[in-house]
Amino acid sequence: MINAVYRLTAPRLLDVCYQDIAINDGKVIIRPLKLSICKADQRYYQGTRSREVLSKKLPMALIHECVAEVVFDPTGTFKAGDKVVPIPNIPTKDDDIIAENYRYSSFFRGSGYDGFMQDYIACDPERLVEIPDGVNLTVAAFTEIISVGVHAISRFEKFSHARRDKIGVWGDGNVGFIIALLLHYIYPESKIYVMGTVHEKLSYFTFAEGTYHVDDLPKDFVIDHAFECVGGAGSRSAVNQIIDYINPEGTISLMGVSENFVDINTRMILEKGLRVYGSSRSGREDFVRTVELLHQYPELSRYFENIVGDEIPVHTIEDIHEAFRRDYSRNFGKTVMEWKK
Amino acid sequence: MVIAAVFAGGKGSRMGNTETPKQYMMLGKKPIIVHTIEKFYINSKIDKVIVLSPAIWVEQTKDLVKKYIGDTEKVSVICGGGTRNDTLMCALEYVKENYGLNEDDIILTHDAVRPFVTHRIIDENISCTLETGACDTVICATDTIVESLDGKTISAIPERKLMYQGQTPQSFKIKKLYEICKSLTDEEKEILTDACKIYTLKGEPVSLVQGEVFNIKITYPYDLKIANALLEGGKKND
């Protein structure tokens, strides 16, 4: 069957191409319902990745956050019409130690491998997580980014000591919001503090114990553990500020992506005995836990609904451009494309 | 009930020197007709796919369905007619005989040689027909359409923004379609080669569904070259 794949061929240039996909080789055929734009997609679209990366990865269909509908399932795992979230990570080898999202052998859709901006997507059944009735589909569209938060918190559980009275989240963007909200629900006893640079954005974190502008932190402010959700040029000051304010033997989760190397105060990391660990992407168990959380706490879903800045019906390629343009001009929130193509 | 009728009639006489009907030519690794049938086969809103093939190709068409799609009751291959209207009547008679003609049942008629049809086009044909009774898939005309009554000089140039190019599927409430087709005289059948045209001349409304520029009809060898180029243009995932 001929499938239309919408690929970014060069920055701000989308083209449709056609691939033959098999309908009877054990893959579930799904169709996107809603696609959510991630900052990583936006970096490809705007051409802010390096020339080497762009020339290696393009042309490529963008988008790795999606909720879809099952169209046809020869495996009998799902029935037509079931709502599912496809997992962009595609492991090719088993490993008892290394998680699927850190294996060199895994592929990731939307990064060197076609993402979800397609008419149909063929997936292995175990790469799909069913969405129960009642879960808001617009929120389900960005299950992936929420699952990245869930994954980071599961690593936090593994690496951090038990004193978790005060947890600091640096970053007042989408990832900071998601992490802070998840921490608030998963650790209701902990006090969550959010540090950012824009007062207006900080005002969205109504559930947090406190929010502070990074230039205005109280002198006696301390935290037990921290999550860095800043990335880019702000990484350096965020990580070093965390090192200044964190208690000894605390953990620092690095989640912000930076195109450049970041100078950090290793002397104080040593002196305080800190643990700094990376966290990137997510795997199947994180998706399953995320869907369970969304189902378990309907109010969590309402918080997430509130960060959807735009939901744009996409009938034409021009509509896709419009969605990326609007997303780029927004300083907070998610842009979701309703796939009508 | 939603029925898809894939029209694979004709002898393919326009495919240059080849004797193979054009819908059986390979597009990538599969015959064109298989790509087309698959689109309707996997759509859960469609209950039945009827493939109307030239008489001498019925067995081979059944073989292809079995080979590429497998044993399925959802797809039936039957013999089409000598003209498009005859083929349409074959489909309607088959439905009448096997399922009866019910008021709310609809039929999507589609050219076997349009394998690039999309899920959206099919879905919109279904919803539009359920709502309005009949629809045609079209795209805006890009070329100026010139009318000539004698084939030598221009008799009229219609305003381009009012012109559309017809594609398929064309979809109808099946009972109504059957009744209208049955009411045609032999002379009318000669002229009215398009079901939407029949509706229009009988004063029945036909809605428009937006097609796609790439929903091309593979009629000439040139079209097949384009279709193969489009398909092979895709980058392999690595």
Coordinates of C-alpha atoms in Angstrom, one line a residue, chain A residues 1-4 6-7 16-24 29 31 56-60 69-72 80-81 107 112-114 119-120 315 340-341, chain B residues 27-30 34-35 38-39 41-45 67-70 115-120 122-124 212 214 230-238:
Chain A
M1 CA 0.0 0.0 0.0
I2 CA 1.3 3.4 -0.9
N3 CA 1.8 5.7 2.1
A4 CA 2.3 9.5 1.9
Y6 CA 5.6 14.4 4.9
R7 CA 9.3 15.1 5.2
V16 CA 5.5 14.7 0.4
C17 CA 7.0 11.4 -0.7
Y18 CA 5.6 7.9 -1.2
Q19 CA 6.6 4.6 0.3
D20 CA 5.2 1.2 -0.1
I21 CA 4.3 -0.3 3.3
A22 CA 3.3 -3.9 3.7
I23 CA -0.1 -4.6 5.3
N24 CA 0.5 -8.2 6.3
I29 CA -1.2 0.1 10.7
R31 CA -3.1 6.7 11.5
K56 CA 23.0 13.6 7.7
K57 CA 19.4 13.5 9.0
L58 CA 17.3 15.2 6.3
P59 CA 15.1 14.5 4.5
M60 CA 13.1 13.1 7.4
E69 CA -6.0 5.4 15.8
V70 CA -5.5 1.8 14.9
V71 CA -6.6 1.3 11.3
F72 CA -5.7 -2.3 10.7
A80 CA -9.7 -0.9 14.5
G81 CA -10.5 2.5 16.1
F107 CA 16.4 3.9 16.4
G112 CA 17.5 10.0 11.7
Y113 CA 14.4 7.9 11.2
D114 CA 11.1 9.0 9.8
D119 CA -0.7 9.2 6.4
Y120 CA -0.2 5.8 8.0
H315 CA -5.4 19.9 5.8
K340 CA -6.7 16.0 8.7
K341 CA -4.3 15.4 5.9
Chain B
L27 CA 4.3 -0.2 -9.3
G28 CA 7.3 -0.8 -7.1
K29 CA 7.0 -4.3 -5.9
K30 CA 3.3 -4.8 -6.4
V34 CA -3.0 -4.4 -5.3
H35 CA -1.9 -1.0 -3.9
E38 CA -5.2 -2.4 0.0
K39 CA -6.3 1.2 0.7
Y41 CA -9.2 -3.3 2.5
I42 CA -7.6 -1.8 5.6
N43 CA -10.2 0.9 6.1
S44 CA -12.5 -0.4 8.9
K45 CA -15.3 1.8 7.8
K67 CA -1.0 -13.6 -2.8
Y68 CA -0.7 -10.1 -1.5
I69 CA -3.7 -9.7 0.8
G70 CA -4.4 -13.3 1.8
P115 CA -3.3 3.8 -6.1
F116 CA -2.3 7.1 -4.5
V117 CA -5.7 7.7 -3.0
T118 CA -5.5 8.6 0.7
H119 CA -7.2 7.6 3.9
R120 CA -8.6 11.1 4.2
I122 CA -11.8 7.8 1.4
D123 CA -13.1 8.9 4.8
E124 CA -14.4 12.2 3.5
E212 CA -5.0 15.4 -4.1
F214 CA -0.9 13.1 -6.5
L230 CA 7.3 9.1 -7.0
L231 CA 7.4 5.8 -5.2
E232 CA 11.1 5.2 -5.5
G233 CA 11.8 8.8 -4.6
G234 CA 11.3 7.8 -0.9
K235 CA 14.4 7.6 1.2
K236 CA 15.0 4.2 2.7
N237 CA 14.9 4.3 6.5
D238 CA 18.3 3.4 7.8

